PDB file of C-alpha atoms in Angstrom:
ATOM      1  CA  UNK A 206      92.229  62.205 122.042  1.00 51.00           C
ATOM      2  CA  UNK A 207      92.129  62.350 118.285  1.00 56.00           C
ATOM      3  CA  UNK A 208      90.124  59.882 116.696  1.00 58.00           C
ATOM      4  CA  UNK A 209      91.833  58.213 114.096  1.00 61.00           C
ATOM      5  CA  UNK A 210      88.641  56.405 112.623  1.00 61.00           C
ATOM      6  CA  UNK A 211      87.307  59.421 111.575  1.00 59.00           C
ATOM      7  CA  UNK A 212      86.836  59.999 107.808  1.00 61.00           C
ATOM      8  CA  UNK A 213      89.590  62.028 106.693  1.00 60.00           C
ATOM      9  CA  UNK A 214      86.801  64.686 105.924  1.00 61.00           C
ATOM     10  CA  UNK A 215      85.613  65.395 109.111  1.00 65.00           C
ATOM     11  CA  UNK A 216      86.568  67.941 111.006  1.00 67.00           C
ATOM     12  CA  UNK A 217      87.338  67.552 114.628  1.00 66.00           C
ATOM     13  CA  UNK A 218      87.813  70.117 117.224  1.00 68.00           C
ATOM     14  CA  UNK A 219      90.013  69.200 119.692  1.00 70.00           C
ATOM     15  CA  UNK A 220      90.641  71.204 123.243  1.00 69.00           C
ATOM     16  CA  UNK A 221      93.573  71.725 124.968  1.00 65.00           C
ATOM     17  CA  UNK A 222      93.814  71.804 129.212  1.00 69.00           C
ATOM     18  CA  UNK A 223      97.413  73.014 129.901  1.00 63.00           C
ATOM     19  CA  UNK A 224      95.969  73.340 133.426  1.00 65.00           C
ATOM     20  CA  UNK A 225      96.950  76.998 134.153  1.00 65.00           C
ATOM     21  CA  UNK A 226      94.388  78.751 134.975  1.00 74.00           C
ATOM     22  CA  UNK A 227      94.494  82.083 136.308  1.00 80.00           C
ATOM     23  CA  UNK A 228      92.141  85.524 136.685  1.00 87.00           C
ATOM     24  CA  UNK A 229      93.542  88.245 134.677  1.00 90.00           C
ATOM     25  CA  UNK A 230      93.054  91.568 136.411  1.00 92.00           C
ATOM     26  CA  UNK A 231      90.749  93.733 134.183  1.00 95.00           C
ATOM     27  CA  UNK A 232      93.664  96.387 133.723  1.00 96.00           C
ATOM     28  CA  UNK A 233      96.118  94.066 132.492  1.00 95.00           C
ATOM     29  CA  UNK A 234      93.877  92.305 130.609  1.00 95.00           C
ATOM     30  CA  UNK A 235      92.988  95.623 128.582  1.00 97.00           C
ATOM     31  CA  UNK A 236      97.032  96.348 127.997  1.00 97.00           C
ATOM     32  CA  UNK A 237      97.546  92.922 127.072  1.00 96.00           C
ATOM     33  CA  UNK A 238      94.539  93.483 124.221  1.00 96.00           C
ATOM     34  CA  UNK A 239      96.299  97.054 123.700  1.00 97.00           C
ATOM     35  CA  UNK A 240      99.588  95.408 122.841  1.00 97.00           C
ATOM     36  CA  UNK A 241      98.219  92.751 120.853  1.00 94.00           C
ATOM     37  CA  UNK A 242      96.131  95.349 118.724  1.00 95.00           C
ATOM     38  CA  UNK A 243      99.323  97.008 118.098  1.00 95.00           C
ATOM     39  CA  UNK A 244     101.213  93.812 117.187  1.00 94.00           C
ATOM     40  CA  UNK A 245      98.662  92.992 114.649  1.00 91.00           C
ATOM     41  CA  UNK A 246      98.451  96.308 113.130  1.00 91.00           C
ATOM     42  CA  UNK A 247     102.278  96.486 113.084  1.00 92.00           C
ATOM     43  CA  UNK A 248     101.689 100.212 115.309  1.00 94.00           C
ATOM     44  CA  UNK A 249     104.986 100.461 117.194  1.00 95.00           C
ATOM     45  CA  UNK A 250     103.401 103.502 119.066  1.00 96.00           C
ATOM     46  CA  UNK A 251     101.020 101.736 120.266  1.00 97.00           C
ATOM     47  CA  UNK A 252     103.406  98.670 121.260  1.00 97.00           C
ATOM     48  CA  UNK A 253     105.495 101.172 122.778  1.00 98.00           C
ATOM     49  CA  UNK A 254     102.761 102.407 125.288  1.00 98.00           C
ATOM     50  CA  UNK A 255     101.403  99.184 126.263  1.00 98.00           C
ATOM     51  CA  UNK A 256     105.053  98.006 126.843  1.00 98.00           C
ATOM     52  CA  UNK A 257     105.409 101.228 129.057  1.00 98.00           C
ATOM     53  CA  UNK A 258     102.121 100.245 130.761  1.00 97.00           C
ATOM     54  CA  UNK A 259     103.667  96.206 131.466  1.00 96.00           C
ATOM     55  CA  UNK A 260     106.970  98.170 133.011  1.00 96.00           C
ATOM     56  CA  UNK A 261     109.123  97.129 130.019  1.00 95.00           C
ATOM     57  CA  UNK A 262     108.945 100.223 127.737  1.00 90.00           C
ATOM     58  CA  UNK A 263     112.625 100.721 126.403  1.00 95.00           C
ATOM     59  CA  UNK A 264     112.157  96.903 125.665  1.00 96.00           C
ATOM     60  CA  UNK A 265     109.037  97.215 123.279  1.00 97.00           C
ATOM     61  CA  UNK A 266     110.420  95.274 120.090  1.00 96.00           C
ATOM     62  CA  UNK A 267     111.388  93.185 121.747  1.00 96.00           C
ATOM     63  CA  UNK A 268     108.253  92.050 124.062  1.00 96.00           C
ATOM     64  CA  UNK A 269     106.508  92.192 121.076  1.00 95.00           C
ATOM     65  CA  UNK A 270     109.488  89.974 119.183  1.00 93.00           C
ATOM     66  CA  UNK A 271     108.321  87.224 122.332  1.00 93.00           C
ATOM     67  CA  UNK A 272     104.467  87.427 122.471  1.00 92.00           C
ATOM     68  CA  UNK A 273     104.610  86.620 118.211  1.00 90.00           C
ATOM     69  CA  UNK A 274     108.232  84.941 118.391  1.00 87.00           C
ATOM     70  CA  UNK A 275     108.882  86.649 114.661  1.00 88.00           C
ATOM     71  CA  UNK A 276     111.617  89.593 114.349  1.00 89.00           C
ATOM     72  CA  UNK A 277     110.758  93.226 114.975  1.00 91.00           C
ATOM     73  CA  UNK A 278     110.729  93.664 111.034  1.00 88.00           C
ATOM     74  CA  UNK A 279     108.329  91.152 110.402  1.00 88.00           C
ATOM     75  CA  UNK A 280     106.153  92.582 112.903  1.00 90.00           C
ATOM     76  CA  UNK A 281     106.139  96.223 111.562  1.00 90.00           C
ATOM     77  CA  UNK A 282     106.093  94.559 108.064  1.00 86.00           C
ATOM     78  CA  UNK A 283     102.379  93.165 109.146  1.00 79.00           C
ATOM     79  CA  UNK A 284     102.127  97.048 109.547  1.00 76.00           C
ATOM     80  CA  UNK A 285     102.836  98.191 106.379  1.00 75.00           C
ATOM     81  CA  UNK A 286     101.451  95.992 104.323  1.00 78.00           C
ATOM     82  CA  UNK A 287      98.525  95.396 106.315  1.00 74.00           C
ATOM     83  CA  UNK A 288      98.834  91.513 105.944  1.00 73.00           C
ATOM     84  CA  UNK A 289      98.975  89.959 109.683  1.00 73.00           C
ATOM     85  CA  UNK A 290     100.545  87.056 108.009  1.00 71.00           C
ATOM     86  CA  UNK A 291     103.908  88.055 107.962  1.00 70.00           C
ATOM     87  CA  UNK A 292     103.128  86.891 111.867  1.00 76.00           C
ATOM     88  CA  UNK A 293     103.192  83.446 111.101  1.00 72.00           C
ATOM     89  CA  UNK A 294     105.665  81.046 111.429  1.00 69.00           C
ATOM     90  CA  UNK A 295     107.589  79.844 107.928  1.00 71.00           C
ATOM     91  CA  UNK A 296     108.511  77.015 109.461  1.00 70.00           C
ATOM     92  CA  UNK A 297     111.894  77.148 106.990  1.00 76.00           C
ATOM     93  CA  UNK A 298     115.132  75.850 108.629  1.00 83.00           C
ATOM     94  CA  UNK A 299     116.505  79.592 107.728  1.00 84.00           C
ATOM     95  CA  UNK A 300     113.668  81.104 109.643  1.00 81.00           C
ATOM     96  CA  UNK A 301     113.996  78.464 112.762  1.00 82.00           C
ATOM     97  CA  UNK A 302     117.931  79.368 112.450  1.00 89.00           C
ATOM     98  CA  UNK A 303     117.158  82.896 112.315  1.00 86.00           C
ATOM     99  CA  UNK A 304     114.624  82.845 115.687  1.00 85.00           C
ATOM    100  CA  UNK A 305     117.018  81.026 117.404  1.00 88.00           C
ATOM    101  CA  UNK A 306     119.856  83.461 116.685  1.00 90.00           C
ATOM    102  CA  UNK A 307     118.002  85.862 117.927  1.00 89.00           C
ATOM    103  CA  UNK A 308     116.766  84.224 121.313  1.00 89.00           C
ATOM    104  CA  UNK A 309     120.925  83.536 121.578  1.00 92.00           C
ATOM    105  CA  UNK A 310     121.536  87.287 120.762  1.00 93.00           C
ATOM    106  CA  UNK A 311     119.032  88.910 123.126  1.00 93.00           C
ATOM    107  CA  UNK A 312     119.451  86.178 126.222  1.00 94.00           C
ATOM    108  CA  UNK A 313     119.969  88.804 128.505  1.00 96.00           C
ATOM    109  CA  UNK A 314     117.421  90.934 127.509  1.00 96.00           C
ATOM    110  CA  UNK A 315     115.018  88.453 127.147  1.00 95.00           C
ATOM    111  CA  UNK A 316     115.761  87.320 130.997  1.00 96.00           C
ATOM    112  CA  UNK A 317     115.578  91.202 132.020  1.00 96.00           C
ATOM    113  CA  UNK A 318     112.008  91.183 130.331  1.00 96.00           C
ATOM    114  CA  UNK A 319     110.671  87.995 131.581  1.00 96.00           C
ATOM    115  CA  UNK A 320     111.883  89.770 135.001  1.00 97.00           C
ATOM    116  CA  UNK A 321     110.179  93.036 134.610  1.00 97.00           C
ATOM    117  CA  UNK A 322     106.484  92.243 132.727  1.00 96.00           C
ATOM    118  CA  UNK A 323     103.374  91.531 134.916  1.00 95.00           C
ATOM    119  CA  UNK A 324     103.315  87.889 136.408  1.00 94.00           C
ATOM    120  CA  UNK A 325     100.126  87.078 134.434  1.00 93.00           C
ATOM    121  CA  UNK A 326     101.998  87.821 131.300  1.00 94.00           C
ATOM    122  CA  UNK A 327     104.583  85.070 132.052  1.00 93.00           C
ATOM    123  CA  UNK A 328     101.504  82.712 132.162  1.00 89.00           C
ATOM    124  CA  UNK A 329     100.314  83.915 129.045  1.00 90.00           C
ATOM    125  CA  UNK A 330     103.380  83.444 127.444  1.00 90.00           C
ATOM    126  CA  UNK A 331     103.954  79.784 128.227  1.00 87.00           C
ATOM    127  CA  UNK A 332     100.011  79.246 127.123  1.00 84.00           C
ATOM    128  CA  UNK A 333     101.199  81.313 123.861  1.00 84.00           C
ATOM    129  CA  UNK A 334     104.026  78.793 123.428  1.00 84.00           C
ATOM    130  CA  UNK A 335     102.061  75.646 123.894  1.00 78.00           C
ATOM    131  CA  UNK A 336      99.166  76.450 121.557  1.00 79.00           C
ATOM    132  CA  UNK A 337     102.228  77.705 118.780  1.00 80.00           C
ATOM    133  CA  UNK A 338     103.946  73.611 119.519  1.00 78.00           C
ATOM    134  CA  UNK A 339      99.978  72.554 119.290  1.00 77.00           C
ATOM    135  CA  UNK A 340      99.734  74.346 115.700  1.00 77.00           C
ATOM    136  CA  UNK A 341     103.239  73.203 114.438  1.00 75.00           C
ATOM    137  CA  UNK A 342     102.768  69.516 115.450  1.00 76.00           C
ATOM    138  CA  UNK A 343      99.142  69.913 113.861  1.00 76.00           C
ATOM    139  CA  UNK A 344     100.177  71.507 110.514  1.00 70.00           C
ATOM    140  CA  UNK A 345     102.708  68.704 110.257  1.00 63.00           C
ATOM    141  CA  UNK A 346     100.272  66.029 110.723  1.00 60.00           C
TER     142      UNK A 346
END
């Protein structure tokens, strides 16, 4: 638990035990680093081909829309500019509005994704989404 007698200075690292635990295969694990590489360096190419490799090619914005749950344009905007911050959350009403417009939009899709990646990516995605509620309940602490 988080100590709250600690001086406000110090700095406390705190771990988190979802308690999912699983071995990633050593192929997926290097297409899951693949598409992550790409996502950070905004390379849709390289999206593309790890998304072919997961089974969910023609889907590619899209996966990558869910692993970094920011639009396709912010994502290829990282790209361009070569500033992975336009990854992060604002945390603005308009951009919570705008996310969940877009989960609303692409239901379907989303479900046919969720349906066609690799079963350890579904894992990793609920770990991604638990350490992005840890953050946002952290940075509003």
């Amino acid at each position: 638990p988080i100590s709250p007698y600690l001086p406000i200075s110090q700095v406390q690292l705190v771990l988190l035990d979802h308690g999912l635990y699983r071995d990633l295969p050593r192929a997926f694990a290097l297409t899951y680093s693949r598409l992550w590489h790409g996502v950070v360096l905004g390379d849709a190419d390289a999206i593309r081909e790890a998304a072919e490799e997961m089974g969910v090619g023609q889907y590619y914005p899209l996966l990558a829309a869910m692993l970094t749950a920011r639009p396709w344009t912010d994502i290829l905007r990282a790209g361009d500019t070569g500033d992975a911050r336009a990854l992060h959350e604002k945390g603005t009403a308009a951009d919570k509005k705008q996310i969940a417009g877009y989960a609303a939009q692409y239901a379907k899709h989303i479900g046919i994704v969720l349906d066609l990646v690799p079963r350890p990516l579904l894992l990793l995605f609920k770990t991604n989404d638990c350490l992005r509620h840890a953050e946002r309940q952290l940075r509003a602490a």
